[in-house]
Coordinates of C-alpha atoms in Angstrom, one line a residue:
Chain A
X393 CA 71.3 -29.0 30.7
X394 CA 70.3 -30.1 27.6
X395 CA 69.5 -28.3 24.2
X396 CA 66.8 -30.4 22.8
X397 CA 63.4 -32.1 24.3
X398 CA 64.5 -34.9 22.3
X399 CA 67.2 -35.8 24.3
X400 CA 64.5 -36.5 27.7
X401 CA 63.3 -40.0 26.7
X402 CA 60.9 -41.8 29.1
X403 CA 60.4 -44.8 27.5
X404 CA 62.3 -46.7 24.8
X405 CA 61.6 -50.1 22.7
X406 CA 64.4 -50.7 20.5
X407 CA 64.6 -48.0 18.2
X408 CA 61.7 -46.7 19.4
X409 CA 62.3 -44.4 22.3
X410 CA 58.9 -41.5 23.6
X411 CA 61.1 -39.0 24.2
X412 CA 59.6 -35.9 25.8
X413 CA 59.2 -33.8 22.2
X414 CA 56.5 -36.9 21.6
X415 CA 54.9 -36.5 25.1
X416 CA 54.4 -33.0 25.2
X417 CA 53.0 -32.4 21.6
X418 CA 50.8 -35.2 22.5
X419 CA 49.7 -32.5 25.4
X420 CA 49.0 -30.0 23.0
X421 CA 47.3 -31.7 20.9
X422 CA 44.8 -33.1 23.3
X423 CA 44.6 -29.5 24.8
X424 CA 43.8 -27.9 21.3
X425 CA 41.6 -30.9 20.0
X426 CA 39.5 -31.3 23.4
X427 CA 39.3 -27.3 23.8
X428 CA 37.9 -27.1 20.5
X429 CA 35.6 -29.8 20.9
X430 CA 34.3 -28.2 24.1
X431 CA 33.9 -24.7 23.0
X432 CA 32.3 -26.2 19.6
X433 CA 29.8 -28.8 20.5
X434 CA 27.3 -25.9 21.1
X435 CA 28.1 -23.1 19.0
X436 CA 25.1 -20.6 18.6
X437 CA 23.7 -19.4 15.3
X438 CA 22.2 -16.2 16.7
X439 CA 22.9 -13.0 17.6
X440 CA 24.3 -14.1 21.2
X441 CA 27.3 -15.9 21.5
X442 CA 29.5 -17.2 24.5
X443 CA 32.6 -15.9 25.1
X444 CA 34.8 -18.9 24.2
X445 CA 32.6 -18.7 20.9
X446 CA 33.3 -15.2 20.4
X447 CA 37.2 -15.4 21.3
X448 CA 37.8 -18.9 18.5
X449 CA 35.2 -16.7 16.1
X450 CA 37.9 -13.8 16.2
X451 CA 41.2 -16.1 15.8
X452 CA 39.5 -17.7 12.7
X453 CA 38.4 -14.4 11.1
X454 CA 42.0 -12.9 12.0
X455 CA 43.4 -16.0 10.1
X456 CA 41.3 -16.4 7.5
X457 CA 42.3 -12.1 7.2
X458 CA 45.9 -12.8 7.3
X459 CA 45.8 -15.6 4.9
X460 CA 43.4 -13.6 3.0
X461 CA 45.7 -10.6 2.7
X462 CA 49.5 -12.3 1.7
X463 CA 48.0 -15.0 -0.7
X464 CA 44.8 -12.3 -2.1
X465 CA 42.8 -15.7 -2.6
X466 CA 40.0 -17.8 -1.0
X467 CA 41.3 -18.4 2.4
X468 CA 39.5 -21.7 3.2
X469 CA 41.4 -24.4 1.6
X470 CA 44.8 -23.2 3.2
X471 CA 43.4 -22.4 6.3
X472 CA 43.2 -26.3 8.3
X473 CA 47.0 -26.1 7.8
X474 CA 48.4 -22.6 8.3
X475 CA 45.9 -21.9 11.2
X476 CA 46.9 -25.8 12.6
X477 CA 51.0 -24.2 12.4
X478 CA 50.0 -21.1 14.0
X479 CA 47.9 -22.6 16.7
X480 CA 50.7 -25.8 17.6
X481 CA 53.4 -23.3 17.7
X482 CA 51.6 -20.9 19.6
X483 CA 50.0 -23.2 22.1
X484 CA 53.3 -24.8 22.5
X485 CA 55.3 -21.4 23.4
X486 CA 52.5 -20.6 25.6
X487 CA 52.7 -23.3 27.6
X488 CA 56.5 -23.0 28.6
X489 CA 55.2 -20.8 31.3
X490 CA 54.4 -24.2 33.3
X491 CA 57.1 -25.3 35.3
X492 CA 58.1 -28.8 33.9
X493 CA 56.8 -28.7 30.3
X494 CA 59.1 -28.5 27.5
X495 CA 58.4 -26.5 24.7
X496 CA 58.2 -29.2 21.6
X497 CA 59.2 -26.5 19.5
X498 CA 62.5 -26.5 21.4
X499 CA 63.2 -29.5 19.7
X500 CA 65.0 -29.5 16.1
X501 CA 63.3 -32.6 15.3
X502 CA 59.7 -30.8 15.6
X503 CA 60.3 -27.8 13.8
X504 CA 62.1 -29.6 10.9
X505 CA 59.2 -32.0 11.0
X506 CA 56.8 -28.8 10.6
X507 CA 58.9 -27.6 8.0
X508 CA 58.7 -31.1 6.2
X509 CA 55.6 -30.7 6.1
X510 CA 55.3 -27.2 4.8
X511 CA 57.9 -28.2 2.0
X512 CA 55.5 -31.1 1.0
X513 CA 52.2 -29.0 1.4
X514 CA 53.6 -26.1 -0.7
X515 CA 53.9 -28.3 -3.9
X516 CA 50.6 -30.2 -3.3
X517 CA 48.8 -26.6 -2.7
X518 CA 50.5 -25.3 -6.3
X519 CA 50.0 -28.8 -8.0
X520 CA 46.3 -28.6 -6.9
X521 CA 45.9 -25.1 -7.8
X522 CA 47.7 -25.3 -11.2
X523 CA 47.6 -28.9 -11.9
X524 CA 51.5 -31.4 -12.5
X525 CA 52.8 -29.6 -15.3
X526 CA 51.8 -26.2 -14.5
X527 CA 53.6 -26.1 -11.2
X528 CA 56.8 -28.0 -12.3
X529 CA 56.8 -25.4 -15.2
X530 CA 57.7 -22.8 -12.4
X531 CA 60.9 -24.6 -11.9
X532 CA 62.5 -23.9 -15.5
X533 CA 61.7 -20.2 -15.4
X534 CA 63.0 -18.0 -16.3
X535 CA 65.7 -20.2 -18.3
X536 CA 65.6 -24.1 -18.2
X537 CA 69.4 -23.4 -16.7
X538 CA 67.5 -21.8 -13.9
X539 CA 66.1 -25.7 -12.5
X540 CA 68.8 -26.2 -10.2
X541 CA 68.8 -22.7 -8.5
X542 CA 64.9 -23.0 -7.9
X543 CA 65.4 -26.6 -6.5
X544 CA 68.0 -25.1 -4.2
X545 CA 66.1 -22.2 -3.0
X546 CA 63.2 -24.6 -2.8
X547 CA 65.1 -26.8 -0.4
X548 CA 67.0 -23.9 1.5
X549 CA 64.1 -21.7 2.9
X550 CA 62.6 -24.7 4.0
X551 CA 65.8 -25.8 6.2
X552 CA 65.8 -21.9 7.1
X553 CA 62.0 -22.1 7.8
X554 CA 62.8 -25.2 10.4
X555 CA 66.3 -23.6 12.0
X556 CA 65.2 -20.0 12.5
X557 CA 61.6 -21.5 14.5
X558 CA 64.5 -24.1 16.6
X559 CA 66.9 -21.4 17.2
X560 CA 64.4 -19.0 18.8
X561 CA 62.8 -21.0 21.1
X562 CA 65.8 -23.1 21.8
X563 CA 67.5 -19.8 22.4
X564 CA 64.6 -18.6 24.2
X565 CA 65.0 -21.5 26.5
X566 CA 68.5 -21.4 27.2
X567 CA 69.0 -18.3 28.0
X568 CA 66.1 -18.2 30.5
X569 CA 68.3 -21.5 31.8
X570 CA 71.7 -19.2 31.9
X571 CA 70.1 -16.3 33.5
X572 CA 68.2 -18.5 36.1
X573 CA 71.9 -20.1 37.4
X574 CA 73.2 -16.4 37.2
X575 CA 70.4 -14.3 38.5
X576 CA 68.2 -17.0 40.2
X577 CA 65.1 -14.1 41.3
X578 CA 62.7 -11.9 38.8
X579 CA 65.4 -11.8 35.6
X580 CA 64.0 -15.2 34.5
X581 CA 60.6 -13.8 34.9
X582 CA 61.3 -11.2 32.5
X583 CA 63.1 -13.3 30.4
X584 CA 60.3 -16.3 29.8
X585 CA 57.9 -13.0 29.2
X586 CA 59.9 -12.1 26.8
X587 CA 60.3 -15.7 25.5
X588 CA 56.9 -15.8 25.3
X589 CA 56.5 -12.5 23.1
X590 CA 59.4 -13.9 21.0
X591 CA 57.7 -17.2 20.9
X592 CA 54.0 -15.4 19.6
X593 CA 56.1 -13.5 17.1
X594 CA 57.7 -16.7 15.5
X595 CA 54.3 -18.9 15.5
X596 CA 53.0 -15.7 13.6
X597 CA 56.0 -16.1 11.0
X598 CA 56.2 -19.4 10.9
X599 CA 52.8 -19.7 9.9
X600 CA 52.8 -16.3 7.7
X601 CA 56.3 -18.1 5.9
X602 CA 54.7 -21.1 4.9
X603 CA 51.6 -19.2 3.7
X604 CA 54.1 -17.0 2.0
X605 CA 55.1 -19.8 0.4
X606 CA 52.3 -21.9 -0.6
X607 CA 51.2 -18.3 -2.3
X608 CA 54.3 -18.3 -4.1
X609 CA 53.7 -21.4 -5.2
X610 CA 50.0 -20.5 -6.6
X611 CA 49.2 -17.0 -6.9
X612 CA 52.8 -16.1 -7.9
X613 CA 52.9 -18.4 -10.4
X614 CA 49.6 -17.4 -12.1
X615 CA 51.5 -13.7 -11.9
X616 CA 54.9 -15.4 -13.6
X617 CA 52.7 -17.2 -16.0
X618 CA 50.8 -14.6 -17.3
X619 CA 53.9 -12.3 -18.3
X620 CA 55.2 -15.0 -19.4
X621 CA 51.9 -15.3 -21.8
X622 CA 51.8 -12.2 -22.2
X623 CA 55.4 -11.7 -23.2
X624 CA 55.5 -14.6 -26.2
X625 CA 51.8 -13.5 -27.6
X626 CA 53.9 -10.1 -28.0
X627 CA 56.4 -11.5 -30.2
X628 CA 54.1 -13.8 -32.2
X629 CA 51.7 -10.7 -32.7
X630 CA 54.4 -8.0 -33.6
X631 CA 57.2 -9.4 -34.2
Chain B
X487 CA 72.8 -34.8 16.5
X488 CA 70.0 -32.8 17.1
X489 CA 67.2 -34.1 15.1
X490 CA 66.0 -37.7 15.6
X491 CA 64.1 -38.9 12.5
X492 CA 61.9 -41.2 14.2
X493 CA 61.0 -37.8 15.9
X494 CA 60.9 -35.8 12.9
X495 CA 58.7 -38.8 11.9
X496 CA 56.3 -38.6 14.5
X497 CA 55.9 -35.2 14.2
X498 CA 54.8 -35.0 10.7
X499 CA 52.2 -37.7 11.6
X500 CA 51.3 -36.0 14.6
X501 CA 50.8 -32.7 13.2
X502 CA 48.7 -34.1 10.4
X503 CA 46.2 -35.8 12.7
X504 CA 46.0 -31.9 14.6
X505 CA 45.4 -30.4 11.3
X506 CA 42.6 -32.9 10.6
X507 CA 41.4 -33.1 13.6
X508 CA 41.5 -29.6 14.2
X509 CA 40.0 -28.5 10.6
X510 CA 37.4 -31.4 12.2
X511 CA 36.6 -30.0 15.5
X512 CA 37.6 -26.3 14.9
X513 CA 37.1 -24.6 11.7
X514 CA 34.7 -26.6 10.3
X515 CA 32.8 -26.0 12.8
X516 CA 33.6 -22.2 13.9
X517 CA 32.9 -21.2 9.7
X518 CA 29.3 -23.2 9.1
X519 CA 28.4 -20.9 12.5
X520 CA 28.9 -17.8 11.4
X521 CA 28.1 -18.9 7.8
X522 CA 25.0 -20.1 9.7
X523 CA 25.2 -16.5 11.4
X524 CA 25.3 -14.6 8.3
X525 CA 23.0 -16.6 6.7
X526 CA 20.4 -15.7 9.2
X527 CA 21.6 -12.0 9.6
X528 CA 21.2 -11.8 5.4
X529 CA 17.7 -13.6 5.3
X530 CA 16.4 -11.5 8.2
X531 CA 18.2 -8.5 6.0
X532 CA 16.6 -9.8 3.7
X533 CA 13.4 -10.0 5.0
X534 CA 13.5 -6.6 6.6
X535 CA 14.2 -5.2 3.1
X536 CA 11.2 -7.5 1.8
X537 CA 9.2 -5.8 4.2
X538 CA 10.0 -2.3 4.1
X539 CA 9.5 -3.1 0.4
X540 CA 5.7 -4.1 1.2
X541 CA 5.4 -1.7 3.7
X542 CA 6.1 0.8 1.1
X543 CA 3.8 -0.4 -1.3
X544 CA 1.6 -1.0 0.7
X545 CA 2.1 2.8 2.0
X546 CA 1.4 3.8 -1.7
X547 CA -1.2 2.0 -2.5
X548 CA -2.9 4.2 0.4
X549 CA -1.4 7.0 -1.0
X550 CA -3.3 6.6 -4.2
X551 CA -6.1 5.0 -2.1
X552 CA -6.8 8.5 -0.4
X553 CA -5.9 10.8 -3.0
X554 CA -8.4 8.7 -5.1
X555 CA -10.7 8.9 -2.3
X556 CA -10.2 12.8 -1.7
X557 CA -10.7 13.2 -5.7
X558 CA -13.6 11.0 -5.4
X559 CA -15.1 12.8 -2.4
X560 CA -14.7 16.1 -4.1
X561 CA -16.4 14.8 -7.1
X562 CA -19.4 13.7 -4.8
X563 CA -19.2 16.9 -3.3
X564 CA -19.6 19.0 -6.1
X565 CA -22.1 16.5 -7.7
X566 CA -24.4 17.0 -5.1
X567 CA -24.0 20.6 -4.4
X568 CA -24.8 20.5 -8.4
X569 CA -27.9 18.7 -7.5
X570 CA -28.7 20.7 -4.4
X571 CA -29.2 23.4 -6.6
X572 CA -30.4 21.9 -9.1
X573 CA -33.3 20.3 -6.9
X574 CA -33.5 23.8 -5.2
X575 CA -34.0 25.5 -8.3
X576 CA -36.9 23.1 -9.1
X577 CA -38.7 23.2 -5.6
X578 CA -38.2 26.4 -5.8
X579 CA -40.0 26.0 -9.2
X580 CA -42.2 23.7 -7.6
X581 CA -43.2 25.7 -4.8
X582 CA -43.8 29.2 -6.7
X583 CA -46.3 26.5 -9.4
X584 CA -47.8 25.8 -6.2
X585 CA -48.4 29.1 -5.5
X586 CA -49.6 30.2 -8.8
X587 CA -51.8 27.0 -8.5
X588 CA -53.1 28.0 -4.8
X589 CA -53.2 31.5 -6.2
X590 CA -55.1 30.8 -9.7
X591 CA -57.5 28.5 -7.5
X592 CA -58.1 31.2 -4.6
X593 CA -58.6 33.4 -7.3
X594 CA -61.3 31.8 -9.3
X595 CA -63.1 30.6 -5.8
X596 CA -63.2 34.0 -5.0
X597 CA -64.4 34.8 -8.7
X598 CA -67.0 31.8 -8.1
X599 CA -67.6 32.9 -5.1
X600 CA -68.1 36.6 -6.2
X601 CA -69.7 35.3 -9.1
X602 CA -72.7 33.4 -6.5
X603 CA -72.4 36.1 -4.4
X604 CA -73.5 38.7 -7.2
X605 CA -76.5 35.8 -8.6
X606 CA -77.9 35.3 -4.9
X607 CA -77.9 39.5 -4.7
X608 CA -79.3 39.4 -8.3
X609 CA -81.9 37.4 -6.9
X610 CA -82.3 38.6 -3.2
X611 CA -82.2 42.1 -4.9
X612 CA -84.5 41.2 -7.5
X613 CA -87.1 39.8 -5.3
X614 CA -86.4 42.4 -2.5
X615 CA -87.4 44.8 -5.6
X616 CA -90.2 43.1 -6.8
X617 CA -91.8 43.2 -3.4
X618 CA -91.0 46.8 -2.6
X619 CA -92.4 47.4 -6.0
X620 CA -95.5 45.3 -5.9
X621 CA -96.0 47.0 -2.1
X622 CA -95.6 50.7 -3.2
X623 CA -98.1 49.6 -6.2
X624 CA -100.5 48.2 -4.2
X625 CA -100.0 51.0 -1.3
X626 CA -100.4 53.5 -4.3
X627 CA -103.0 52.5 -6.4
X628 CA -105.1 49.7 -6.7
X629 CA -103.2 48.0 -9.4
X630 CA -100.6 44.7 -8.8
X631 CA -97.2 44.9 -10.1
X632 CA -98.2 41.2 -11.7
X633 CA -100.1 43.0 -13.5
X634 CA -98.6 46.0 -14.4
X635 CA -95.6 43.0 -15.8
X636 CA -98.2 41.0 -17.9
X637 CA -99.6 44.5 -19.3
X638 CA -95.9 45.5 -20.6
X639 CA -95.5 42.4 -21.9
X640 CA -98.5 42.8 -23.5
X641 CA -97.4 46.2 -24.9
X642 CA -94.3 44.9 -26.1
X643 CA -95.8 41.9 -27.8
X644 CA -98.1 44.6 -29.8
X645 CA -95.4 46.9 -31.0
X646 CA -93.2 44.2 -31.7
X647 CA -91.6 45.3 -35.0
X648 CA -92.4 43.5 -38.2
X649 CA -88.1 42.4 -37.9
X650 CA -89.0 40.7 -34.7
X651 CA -92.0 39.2 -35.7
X652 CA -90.5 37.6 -38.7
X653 CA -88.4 35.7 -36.9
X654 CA -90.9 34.5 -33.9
X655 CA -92.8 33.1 -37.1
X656 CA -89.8 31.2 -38.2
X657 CA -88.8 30.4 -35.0
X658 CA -92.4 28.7 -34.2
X659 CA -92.2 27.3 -37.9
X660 CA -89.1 25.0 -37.2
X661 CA -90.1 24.2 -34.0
X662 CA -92.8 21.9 -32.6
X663 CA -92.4 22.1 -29.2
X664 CA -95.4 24.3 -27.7
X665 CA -95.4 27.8 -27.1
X666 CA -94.1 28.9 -23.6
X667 CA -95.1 31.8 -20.8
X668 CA -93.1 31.7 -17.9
X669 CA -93.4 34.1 -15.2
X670 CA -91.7 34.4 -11.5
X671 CA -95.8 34.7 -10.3
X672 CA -98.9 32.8 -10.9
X673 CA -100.6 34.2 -13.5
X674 CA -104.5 34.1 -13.4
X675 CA -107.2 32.7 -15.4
X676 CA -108.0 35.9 -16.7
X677 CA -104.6 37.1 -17.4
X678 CA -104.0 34.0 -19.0
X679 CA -106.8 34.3 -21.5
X680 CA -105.8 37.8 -22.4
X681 CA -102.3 36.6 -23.3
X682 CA -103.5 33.7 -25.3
X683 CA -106.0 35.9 -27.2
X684 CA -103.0 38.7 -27.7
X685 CA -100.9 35.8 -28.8
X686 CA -102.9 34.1 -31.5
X687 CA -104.1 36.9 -32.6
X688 CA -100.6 38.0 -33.4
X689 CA -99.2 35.1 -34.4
X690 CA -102.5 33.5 -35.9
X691 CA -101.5 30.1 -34.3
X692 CA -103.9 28.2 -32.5
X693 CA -101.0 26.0 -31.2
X694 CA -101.2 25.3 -27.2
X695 CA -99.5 27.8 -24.8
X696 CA -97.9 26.6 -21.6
X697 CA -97.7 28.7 -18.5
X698 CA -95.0 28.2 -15.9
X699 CA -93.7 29.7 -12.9
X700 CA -89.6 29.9 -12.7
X701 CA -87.9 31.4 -10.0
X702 CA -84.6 32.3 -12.0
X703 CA -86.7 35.4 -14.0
X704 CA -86.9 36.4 -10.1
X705 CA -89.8 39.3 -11.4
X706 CA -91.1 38.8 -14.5
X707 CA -92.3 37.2 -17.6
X708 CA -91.4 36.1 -21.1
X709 CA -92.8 34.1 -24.0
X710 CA -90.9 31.8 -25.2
X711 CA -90.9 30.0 -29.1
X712 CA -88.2 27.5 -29.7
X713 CA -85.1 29.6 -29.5
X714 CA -87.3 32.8 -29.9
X715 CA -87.3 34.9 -26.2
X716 CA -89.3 37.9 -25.7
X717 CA -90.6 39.3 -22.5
X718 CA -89.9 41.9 -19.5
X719 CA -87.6 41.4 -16.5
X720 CA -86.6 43.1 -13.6
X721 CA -83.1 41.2 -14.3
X722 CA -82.3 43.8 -16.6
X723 CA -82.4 46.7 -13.2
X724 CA -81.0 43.9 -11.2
X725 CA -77.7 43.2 -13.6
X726 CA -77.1 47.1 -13.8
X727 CA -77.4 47.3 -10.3
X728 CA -74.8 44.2 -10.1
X729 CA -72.4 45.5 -12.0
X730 CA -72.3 48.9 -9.6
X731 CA -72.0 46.6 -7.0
X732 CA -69.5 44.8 -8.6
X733 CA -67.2 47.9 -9.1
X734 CA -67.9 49.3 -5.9
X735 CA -66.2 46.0 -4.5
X736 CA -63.6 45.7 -7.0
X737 CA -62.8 49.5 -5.8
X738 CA -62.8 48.4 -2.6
X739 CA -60.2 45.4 -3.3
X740 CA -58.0 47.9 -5.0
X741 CA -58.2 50.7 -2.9

């Protein structure tokens, strides 16, 4: 049996091998990109809407809410990105229900990749929001001693980030393999539900982390900033 | 080892194409539709408001239409029930004018009409008098009543005071018209040269004397000098016996 998607590789060119964690989030891509462009090449205006409308109408809104609520901002610039985790992760899980697919998310690779990504996209979000100085300003606070602390924590919830999103649905994965050679009939079944509501729950924290994170970065720092404002025009006015 | 960085790679690329692709195909498009939507739902709002707006203006305006309408109506009214009366009050006016018009014109046509009424029996009476007399004088005795008139005159012309006589001179004096007898008869030849000798013998005038006949002294005769009169009538009777007749009627009409 083996742990990671990574390891299934159906074709390789020298160091280039398109190992199944490729394949299949090529799959879910193509599912997400050509079910959006069907749903969305006739979207109605007016009062009447199809369902398909009405059901990617609600997931947007309940994003744009969600985003809305943890970062209190405008939710459309993070939105592309956070809804894009949320909706590959989610899609991905979902799938694992077919007999044959691989969950992409299974692999270490892909949810370090994701998490790559989210460590990138949180200082671009904060440098766009507050501009090169601003945001590396966040780094010597409180104390300038304090740099190597933030860099670690920086670095650490993002490796957490990538290992807690691999462990679940590896875990989810292997156990539903265990239970299958011990209890071959209806425990599985249970089990892959159960993946499956495990699976949801991490896409939903996966993306609500990284949101959480690229708010830190923003809003957090406008927060930190303005005490920290606050604090030294107190001294310089009284005393 | 678990993670293969050409994976890891390939991920990160692949990822980014979904989440352009994606914000491409998905959220671009899902948010400029129900921008779109509320756009629409805020301009038909919007509309709705404009035109409950109007409509309430517009509900005003008849508002103060009507009661302007009502205050108007009311003024009208009460203008021309002024006027009514007003115009009653002069046809009214007008009408009892009329009345004291037809009345003031019945009244003097029956006052004209009295009045020709009481000459023709002046007349009728006179003459119906005259002939009765001249009848019972000539049934009586031999004598005419013509001359019975023209010897009273004659009387009268003798004892004429010396007053009256006085002012026939003056009268005949400043006037040169000639000297008048008129009678309601023919008077004769002989009759006529007894008067003319009475005359100038009383008046010592030799001026001409002019005999007439005029139906108005109805029975009588009278000698006329410019504005001097003097003579006998029957009109005399007559007009007392008009004015019985006249109160008997008038007695009548009142009781």
């Amino acid at each position: 049996m083996k742990i990671t998607p990574d390891a299934i590789i159906f074709l390789k060119i020298g160091p280039v091998s398109l190992n199944a964690t490729i394949v299949f989030t090529w799959v879910v891509m193509v599912l997400l990109v050509v079910g959006s462009w069907l749903i969305t090449r006739k979207l109605a205006t007016g009062t009447t809407l199809s369902h398909w409308q009405n059901m990617l109408e609600v997931l947007v809104v309940g994003m744009q809410d969600q985003i809305r609520a943890i970062s209190r901002q405008e939710p459309s610039p993070y939105l592309p990105f956070v809804g894009t985790l949320f909706l590959f992760i989610a899609v991905s899980i979902i799938l694992s229900i077919v007999p044959g697919y691989q969950p992409p998310t299974g692999s270490l690779s892909t949810t370090a990749a994701l998490a790559i990504c989210v460590f990138i996209a949180v200082p671009i979000f904060g440098i766009a929001k507050k501009g090169f100085v601003g945001y590396l300003k966040y780094f010597f606070r409180p104390t300038p001693f304090m740099l190597p602390f933030n860099i670690l924590g920086e670095i650490s919830r993002t490796i957490a980030l990538a290992v807690r999103l691999f462990g679940n649905v590896m875990s989810g994965t292997i156990i539903a393999g265990i239970l299958l050679s011990i209890a071959p009939l209806l425990f599985p079944i249970v089990m892959v539900a159960l993946g499956l509501l495990t699976g949801l729950i991490q896409a939903y924290i996966f993306a609500i982390l990284s949101m959480v994170y690229i708010a830190s970065a923003t809003r957090v720092h406008d927060e930190r900033e303005q005490k920290y404002e606050n604090k030294k025009k107190g001294v310089e006015q009284y005393g | 080892m678990l993670i293969d960085w050409f994976t890891v790679l390939s991920q990160v690329i692949n990822f980014l194409i979904l989440v352009f692709l994606l914000k491409y195909f998905l959220y671009g498009r899902i948010i400029s539709a129900m921008n779109a939507r509320e756009q629409k739902i805020a301009s038909r709002l919007h509309e709705a408001d404009n035109k409950r707006a109007e409509a309430e203006e517009e509900r005003e305006l008849y508002r103060k239409k009507n009661t302007e309408f009502n205050n108007k109506r009311e003024e009208m009214l009460t203008q021309a029930r002024e006027e009514a009366e007003v115009n009653g009050k002069e046809l009214i006016e007008k009408a009892r004018e009329e009345v004291n018009a037809v009345k003031k014109r019945w009244h003097e046509a029956l006052q004209e009409e009295k009045e020709s009424f009481l000459q023709e029996l002046r007349k009728k009476a006179g003459r119906q008098v005259c002939a009765i007399t001249s009848r019972v004088f000539s049934d009586l005795s031999d004598s005419h009543i013509e001359q019975c008139m023209i010897n009273v005159f004659l009387r009268k012309l003798k004892n004429i005071n010396n007053a009256e006589l006085s002012k026939m001179k003056e009268s005949m004096r400043t006037s040169e018209k000639a000297v008048s007898v008129s009678s309601a008869f023919e008077i004769s030849e002989d009759a006529q040269q007894e008067i003319n000798h009475e005359i100038h013998t009383y008046l010592m005038d030799d001026r001409k004397i002019v005999y007439g006949t005029s139906p108005d002294l109805v029975c009588g005769i009278e000698l006329k000098v410019g504005d001097y009169v003097i003579g006998w009538n029957l009109n005399d009777y007559v007009t007392a016996l008009e004015e019985e007749v006249n109160k008997t009627i008038e007695e009548e009409l009142s009781g």
